[in-house]
Coordinates of C-alpha atoms and ligand atoms in Angstrom, one line a residue:
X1 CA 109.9 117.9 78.5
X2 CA 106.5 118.2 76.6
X3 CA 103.7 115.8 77.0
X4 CA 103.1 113.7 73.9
X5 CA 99.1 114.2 72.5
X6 CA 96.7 112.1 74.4
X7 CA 93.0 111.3 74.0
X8 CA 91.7 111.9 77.7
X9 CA 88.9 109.9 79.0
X10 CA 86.5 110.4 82.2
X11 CA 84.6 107.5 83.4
X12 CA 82.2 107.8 86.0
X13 CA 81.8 103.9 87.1
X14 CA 84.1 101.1 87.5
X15 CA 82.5 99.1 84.2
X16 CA 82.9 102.2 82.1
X17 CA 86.2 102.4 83.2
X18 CA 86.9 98.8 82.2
X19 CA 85.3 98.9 78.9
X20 CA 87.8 101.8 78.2
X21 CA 90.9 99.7 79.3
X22 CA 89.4 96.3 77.2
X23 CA 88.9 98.7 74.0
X24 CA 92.3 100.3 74.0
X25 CA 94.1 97.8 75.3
X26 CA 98.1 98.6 76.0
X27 CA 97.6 101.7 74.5
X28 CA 95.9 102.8 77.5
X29 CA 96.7 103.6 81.4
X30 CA 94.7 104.4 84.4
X31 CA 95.5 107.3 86.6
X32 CA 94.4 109.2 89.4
X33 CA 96.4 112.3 90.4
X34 CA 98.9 112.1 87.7
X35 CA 101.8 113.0 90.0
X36 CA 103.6 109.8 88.6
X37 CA 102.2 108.9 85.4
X38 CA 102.7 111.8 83.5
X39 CA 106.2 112.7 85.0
X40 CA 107.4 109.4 83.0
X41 CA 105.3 110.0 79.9
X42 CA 106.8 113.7 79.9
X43 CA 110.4 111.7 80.4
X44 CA 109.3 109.7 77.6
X45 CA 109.7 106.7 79.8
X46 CA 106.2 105.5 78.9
X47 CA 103.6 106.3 76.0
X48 CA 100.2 105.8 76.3
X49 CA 97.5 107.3 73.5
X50 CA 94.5 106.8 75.9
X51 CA 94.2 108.4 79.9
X52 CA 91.7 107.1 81.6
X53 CA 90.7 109.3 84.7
X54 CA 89.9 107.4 87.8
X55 CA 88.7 110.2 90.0
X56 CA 85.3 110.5 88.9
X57 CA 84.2 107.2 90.0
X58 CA 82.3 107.5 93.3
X59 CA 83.2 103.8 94.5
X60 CA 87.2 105.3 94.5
X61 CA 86.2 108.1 96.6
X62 CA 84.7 106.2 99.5
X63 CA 86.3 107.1 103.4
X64 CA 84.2 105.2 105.7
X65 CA 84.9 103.3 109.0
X66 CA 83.1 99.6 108.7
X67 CA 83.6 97.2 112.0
X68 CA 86.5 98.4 113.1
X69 CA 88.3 98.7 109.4
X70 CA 88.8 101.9 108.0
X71 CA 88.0 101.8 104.1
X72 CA 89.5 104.4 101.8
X73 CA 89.0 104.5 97.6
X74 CA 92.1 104.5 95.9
X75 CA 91.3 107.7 94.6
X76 CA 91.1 109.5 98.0
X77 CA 94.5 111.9 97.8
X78 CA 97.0 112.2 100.7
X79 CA 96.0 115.6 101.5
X80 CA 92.5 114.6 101.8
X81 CA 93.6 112.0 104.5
X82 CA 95.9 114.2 106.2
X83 CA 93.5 117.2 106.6
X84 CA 90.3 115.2 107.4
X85 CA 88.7 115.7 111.4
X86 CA 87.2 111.9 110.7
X87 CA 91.0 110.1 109.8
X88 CA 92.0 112.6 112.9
X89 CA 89.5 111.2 115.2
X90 CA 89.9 107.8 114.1
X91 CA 93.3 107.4 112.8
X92 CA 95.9 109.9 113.9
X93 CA 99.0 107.6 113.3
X94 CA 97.6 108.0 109.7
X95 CA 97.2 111.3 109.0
X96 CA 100.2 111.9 111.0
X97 CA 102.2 110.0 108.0
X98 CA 100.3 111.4 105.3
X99 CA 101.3 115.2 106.5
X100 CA 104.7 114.0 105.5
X101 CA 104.3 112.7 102.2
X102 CA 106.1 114.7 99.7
X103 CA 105.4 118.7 99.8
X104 CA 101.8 120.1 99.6
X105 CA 101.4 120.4 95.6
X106 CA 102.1 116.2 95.4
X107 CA 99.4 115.8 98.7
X108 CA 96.4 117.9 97.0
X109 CA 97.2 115.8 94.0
X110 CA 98.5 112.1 94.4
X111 CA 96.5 109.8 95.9
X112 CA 97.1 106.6 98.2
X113 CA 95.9 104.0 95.4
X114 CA 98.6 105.8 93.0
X115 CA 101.3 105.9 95.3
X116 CA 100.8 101.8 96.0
X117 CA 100.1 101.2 92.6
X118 CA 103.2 102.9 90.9
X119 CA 105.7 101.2 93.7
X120 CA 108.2 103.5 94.0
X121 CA 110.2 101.7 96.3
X122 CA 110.6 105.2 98.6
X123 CA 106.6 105.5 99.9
X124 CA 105.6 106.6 103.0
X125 CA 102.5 104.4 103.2
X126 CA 103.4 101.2 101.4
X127 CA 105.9 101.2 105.0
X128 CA 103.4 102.3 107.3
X129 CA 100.6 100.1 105.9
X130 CA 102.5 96.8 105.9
X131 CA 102.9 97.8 109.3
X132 CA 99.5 98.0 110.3
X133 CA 98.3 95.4 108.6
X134 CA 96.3 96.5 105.6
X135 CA 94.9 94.8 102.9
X136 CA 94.1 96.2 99.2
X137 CA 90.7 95.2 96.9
X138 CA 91.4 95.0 93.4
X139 CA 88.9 94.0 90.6
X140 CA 88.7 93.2 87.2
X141 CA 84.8 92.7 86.1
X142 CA 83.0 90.4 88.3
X143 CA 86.7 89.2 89.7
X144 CA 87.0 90.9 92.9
X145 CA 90.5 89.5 95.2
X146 CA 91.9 90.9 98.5
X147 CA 95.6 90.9 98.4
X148 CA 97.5 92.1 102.0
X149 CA 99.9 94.5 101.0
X150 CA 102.9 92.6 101.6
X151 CA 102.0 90.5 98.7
X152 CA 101.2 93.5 96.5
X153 CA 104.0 95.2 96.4
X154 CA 106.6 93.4 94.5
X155 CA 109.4 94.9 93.7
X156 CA 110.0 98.5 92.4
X157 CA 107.7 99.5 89.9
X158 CA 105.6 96.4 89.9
X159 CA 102.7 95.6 92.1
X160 CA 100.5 92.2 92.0
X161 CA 97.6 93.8 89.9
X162 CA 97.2 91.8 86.5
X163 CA 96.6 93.4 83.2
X164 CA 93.0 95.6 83.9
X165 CA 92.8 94.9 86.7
X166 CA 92.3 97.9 89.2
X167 CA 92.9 99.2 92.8
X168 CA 89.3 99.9 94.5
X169 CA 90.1 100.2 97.8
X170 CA 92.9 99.9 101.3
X171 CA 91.6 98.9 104.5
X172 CA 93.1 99.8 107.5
X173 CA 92.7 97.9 110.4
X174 CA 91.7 100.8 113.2
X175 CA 94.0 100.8 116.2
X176 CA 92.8 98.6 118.7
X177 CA 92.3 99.8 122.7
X178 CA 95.9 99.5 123.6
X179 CA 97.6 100.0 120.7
X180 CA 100.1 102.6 118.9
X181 CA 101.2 102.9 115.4
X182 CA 104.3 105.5 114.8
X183 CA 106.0 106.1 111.4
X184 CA 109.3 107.7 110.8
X185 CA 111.3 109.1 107.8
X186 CA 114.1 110.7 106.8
X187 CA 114.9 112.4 103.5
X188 CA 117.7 114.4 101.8
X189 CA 115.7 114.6 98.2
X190 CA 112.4 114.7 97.4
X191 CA 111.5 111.0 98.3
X192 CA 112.2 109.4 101.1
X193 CA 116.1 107.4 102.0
X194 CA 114.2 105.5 104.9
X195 CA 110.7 104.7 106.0
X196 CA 109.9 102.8 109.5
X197 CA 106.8 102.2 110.9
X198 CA 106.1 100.6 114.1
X199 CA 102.6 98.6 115.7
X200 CA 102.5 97.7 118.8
X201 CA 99.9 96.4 120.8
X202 CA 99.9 96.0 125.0
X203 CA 97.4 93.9 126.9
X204 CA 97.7 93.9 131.0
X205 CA 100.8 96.1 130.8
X206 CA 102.9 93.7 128.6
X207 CA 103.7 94.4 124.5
X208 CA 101.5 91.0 123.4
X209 CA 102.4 92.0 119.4
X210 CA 104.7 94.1 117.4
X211 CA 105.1 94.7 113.6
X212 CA 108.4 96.8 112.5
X213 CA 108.5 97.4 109.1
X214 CA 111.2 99.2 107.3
X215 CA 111.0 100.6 103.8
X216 CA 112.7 102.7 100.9
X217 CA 116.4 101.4 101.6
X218 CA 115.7 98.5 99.5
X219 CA 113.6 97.2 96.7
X220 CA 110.4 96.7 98.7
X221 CA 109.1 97.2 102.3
X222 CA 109.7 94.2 104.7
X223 CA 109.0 93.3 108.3
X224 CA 111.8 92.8 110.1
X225 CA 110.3 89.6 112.1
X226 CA 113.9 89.2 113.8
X227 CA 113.7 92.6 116.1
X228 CA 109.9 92.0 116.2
X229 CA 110.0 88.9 118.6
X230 CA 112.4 91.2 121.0
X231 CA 109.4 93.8 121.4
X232 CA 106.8 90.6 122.2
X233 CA 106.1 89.6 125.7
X234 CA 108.2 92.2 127.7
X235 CA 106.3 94.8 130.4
X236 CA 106.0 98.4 128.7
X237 CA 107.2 99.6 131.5
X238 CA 110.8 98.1 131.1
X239 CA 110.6 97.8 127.3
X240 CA 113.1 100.8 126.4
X241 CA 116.4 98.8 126.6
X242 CA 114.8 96.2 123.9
X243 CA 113.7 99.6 121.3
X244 CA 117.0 100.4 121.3
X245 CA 118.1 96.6 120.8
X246 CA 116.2 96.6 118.2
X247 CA 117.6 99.1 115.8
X248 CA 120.6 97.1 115.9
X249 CA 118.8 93.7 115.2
X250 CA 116.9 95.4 112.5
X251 CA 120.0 97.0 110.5
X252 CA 121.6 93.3 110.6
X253 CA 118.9 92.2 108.9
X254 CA 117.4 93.8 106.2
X255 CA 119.2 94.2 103.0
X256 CA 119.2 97.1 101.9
X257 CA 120.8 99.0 98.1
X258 CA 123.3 101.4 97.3
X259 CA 121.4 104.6 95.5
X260 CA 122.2 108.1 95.6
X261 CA 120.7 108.4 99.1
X262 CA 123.8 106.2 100.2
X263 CA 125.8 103.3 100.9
X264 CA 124.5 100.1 102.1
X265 CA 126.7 100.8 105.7
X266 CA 125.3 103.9 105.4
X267 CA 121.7 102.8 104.9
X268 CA 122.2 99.8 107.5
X269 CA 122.6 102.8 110.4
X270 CA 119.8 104.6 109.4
X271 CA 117.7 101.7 109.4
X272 CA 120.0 100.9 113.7
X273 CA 119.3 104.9 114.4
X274 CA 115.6 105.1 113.1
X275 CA 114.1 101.9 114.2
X276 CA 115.1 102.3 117.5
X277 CA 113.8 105.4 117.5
X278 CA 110.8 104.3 116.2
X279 CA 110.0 101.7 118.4
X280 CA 111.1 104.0 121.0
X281 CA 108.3 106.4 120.6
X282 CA 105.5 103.0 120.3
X283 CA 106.5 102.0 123.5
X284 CA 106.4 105.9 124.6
X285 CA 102.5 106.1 123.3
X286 CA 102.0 102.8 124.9
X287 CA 103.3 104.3 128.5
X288 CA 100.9 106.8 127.8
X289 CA 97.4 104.9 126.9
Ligands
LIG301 C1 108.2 115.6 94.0 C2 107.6 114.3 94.6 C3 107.9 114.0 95.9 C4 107.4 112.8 96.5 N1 107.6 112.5 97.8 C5 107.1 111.4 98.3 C6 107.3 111.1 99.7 O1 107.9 111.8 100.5 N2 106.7 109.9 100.2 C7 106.0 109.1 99.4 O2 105.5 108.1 99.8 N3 105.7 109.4 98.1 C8 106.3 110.5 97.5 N4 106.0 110.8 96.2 C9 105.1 110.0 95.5 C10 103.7 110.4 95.5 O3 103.1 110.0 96.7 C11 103.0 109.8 94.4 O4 103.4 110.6 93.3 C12 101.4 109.9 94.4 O5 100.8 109.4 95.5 C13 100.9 109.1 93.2 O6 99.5 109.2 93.2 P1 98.8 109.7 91.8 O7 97.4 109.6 92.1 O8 99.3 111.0 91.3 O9 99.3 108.5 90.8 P2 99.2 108.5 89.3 O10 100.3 109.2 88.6 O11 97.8 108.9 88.9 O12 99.3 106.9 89.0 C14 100.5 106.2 89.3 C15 100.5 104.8 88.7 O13 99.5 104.0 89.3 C16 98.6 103.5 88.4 N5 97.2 103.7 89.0 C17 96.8 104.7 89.7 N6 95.6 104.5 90.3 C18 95.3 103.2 90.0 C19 94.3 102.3 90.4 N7 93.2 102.7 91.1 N8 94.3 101.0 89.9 C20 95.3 100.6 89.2 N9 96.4 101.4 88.8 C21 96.4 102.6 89.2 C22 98.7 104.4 87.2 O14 98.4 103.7 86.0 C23 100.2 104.8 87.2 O15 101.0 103.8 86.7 C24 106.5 112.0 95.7 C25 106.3 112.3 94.3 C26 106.8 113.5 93.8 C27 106.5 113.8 92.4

């Protein structure tokens, strides 16, 4: 496996970086960490002559908190996420997930805006931020649209950006008072077989909203809206019996494919054993705020 020759090119703003893309056209891609893109043009699976670098364009590199949204440039990597004392502070449940993301060569690497925009349908955070509620900034010139990330994921290996057009930014909704966010996995290869993550919120002592999402069994991430409703309006303190319900609901209801992590029966008790679990735990951390 031997890269083909490339002409490599290093923008340092978001125009520069367009006029690239307009003046190469298909010949050319975008790319951050690499992790992804130059796997499939070593596989010959793609061929571009033209790289254009993302990472050296400061608006991709923003990590700020603004009103109660935490902002992070698609070029930020997963190990800068899981490693920094602000996401710690603000956003645990984050960095929590991004500690698990592939091994530590991948984190110091690939970034969150690469992992979403490639859509490999096993991702840690496409899972966990459907589940908290994020939404993505893309722009193409003057065009700028904010697209919540259920509708920018597609399917696998597409994503809702048109031709040019390029990731900027996530933003994460911060964990209200009263709130938990917990994400689980499990893997037997390098990617994840399963991915759940599970929002809750409590108000008064009673769950008032829950989000279950459920990802890598299947072409995209989904909510699964059915289990949901059985976590909404019960007291946290008798709320365990309904987690476990849950799981079961849940692995009715999504649909998930056969790959080489397993069957579908075999996928469909993951997703029973892991969303229970799952919400489990959020209405543990709910006990405990
Ligand atoms: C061995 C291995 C194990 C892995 N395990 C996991 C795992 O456990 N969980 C998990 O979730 N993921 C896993 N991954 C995926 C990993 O998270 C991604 O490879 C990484 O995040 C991709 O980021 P990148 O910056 O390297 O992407 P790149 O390779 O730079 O880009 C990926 C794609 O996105 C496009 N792109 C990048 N940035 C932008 C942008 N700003 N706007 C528009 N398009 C853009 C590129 O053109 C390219 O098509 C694994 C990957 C590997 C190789």
């Amino acid at each position: 496996m031997t890269l083909p020759p490339f002409a490599l090119h290093r923008p340092h703003s978001l125009e520069e970086a367009e006029d690239l893309l307009a003046q190469h056209g298909d010949e050319a891609a975008v790319y951050c960490g690499g992790t992804e893109l130059l796997l499939v043009m070593k596989l010959g699976l793609a061929a571009y002559s033209n790289l254009v670098d993302l990472k050296g364009i400061p608006e991709l590199r923003v990590f700020e908190e603004r009103n109660g949204t935490l902002r992070v440039g698609a070029a930020v990597t997963h190990h800068e996420l899981e490693s920094s004392p602000f996401v710690h502070r603000l956003f645990p449940a984050l960095a929590e997930m991004e500690r698990r993301v592939a091994n530590v060569r991948v984190r110091s690497m690939g970034t969150l805006g690469g992992n979403l925009c490639f859509s490999d349908p096993h991702s840690d955070p496409a899972t966990f931020l459907l589940a908290s509620g994020a939404e993505l900034v893309c722009r193409r010139g003057a065009a700028e649209r904010t697209i919540p990330i259920g509708e920018f994921v597609r399917g696998p290996y597409e994503t809702a950006l048109e031709a040019g057009e390029l990731l900027t930014e996530i933003r994460i909704p911060v964990l209200p008072v009263g709130a938990a966010l917990v994400h689980e996995k499990f893997a037997m290869h390098e990617r994840p077989a399963l991915t759940v993550s599970c929002y809750m919120r409590a108000d008064d002592g009673h769950i008032v909203d829950t989000r279950i999402a459920v990802g890598s069994v299947s072409a995209t991430p989904g909510r699964v809206t059915e289990a949901e409703t059985l976590l909404v309006d019960v007291p946290v303190e008798s709320a365990a019996d309904q987690a476990l319900l849950a799981g079961e609901i849940a692995a009715e209801h999504v649909a998930p494919f056969a790959d080489l992590n397993g069957s579908v029966e075999y996928k469909r008790n993951l997703v029973r054993v892991f969303v229970s679990r799952c919400c489990t735990a959020a209405v543990e951390r709910l006990r405990r705020t």
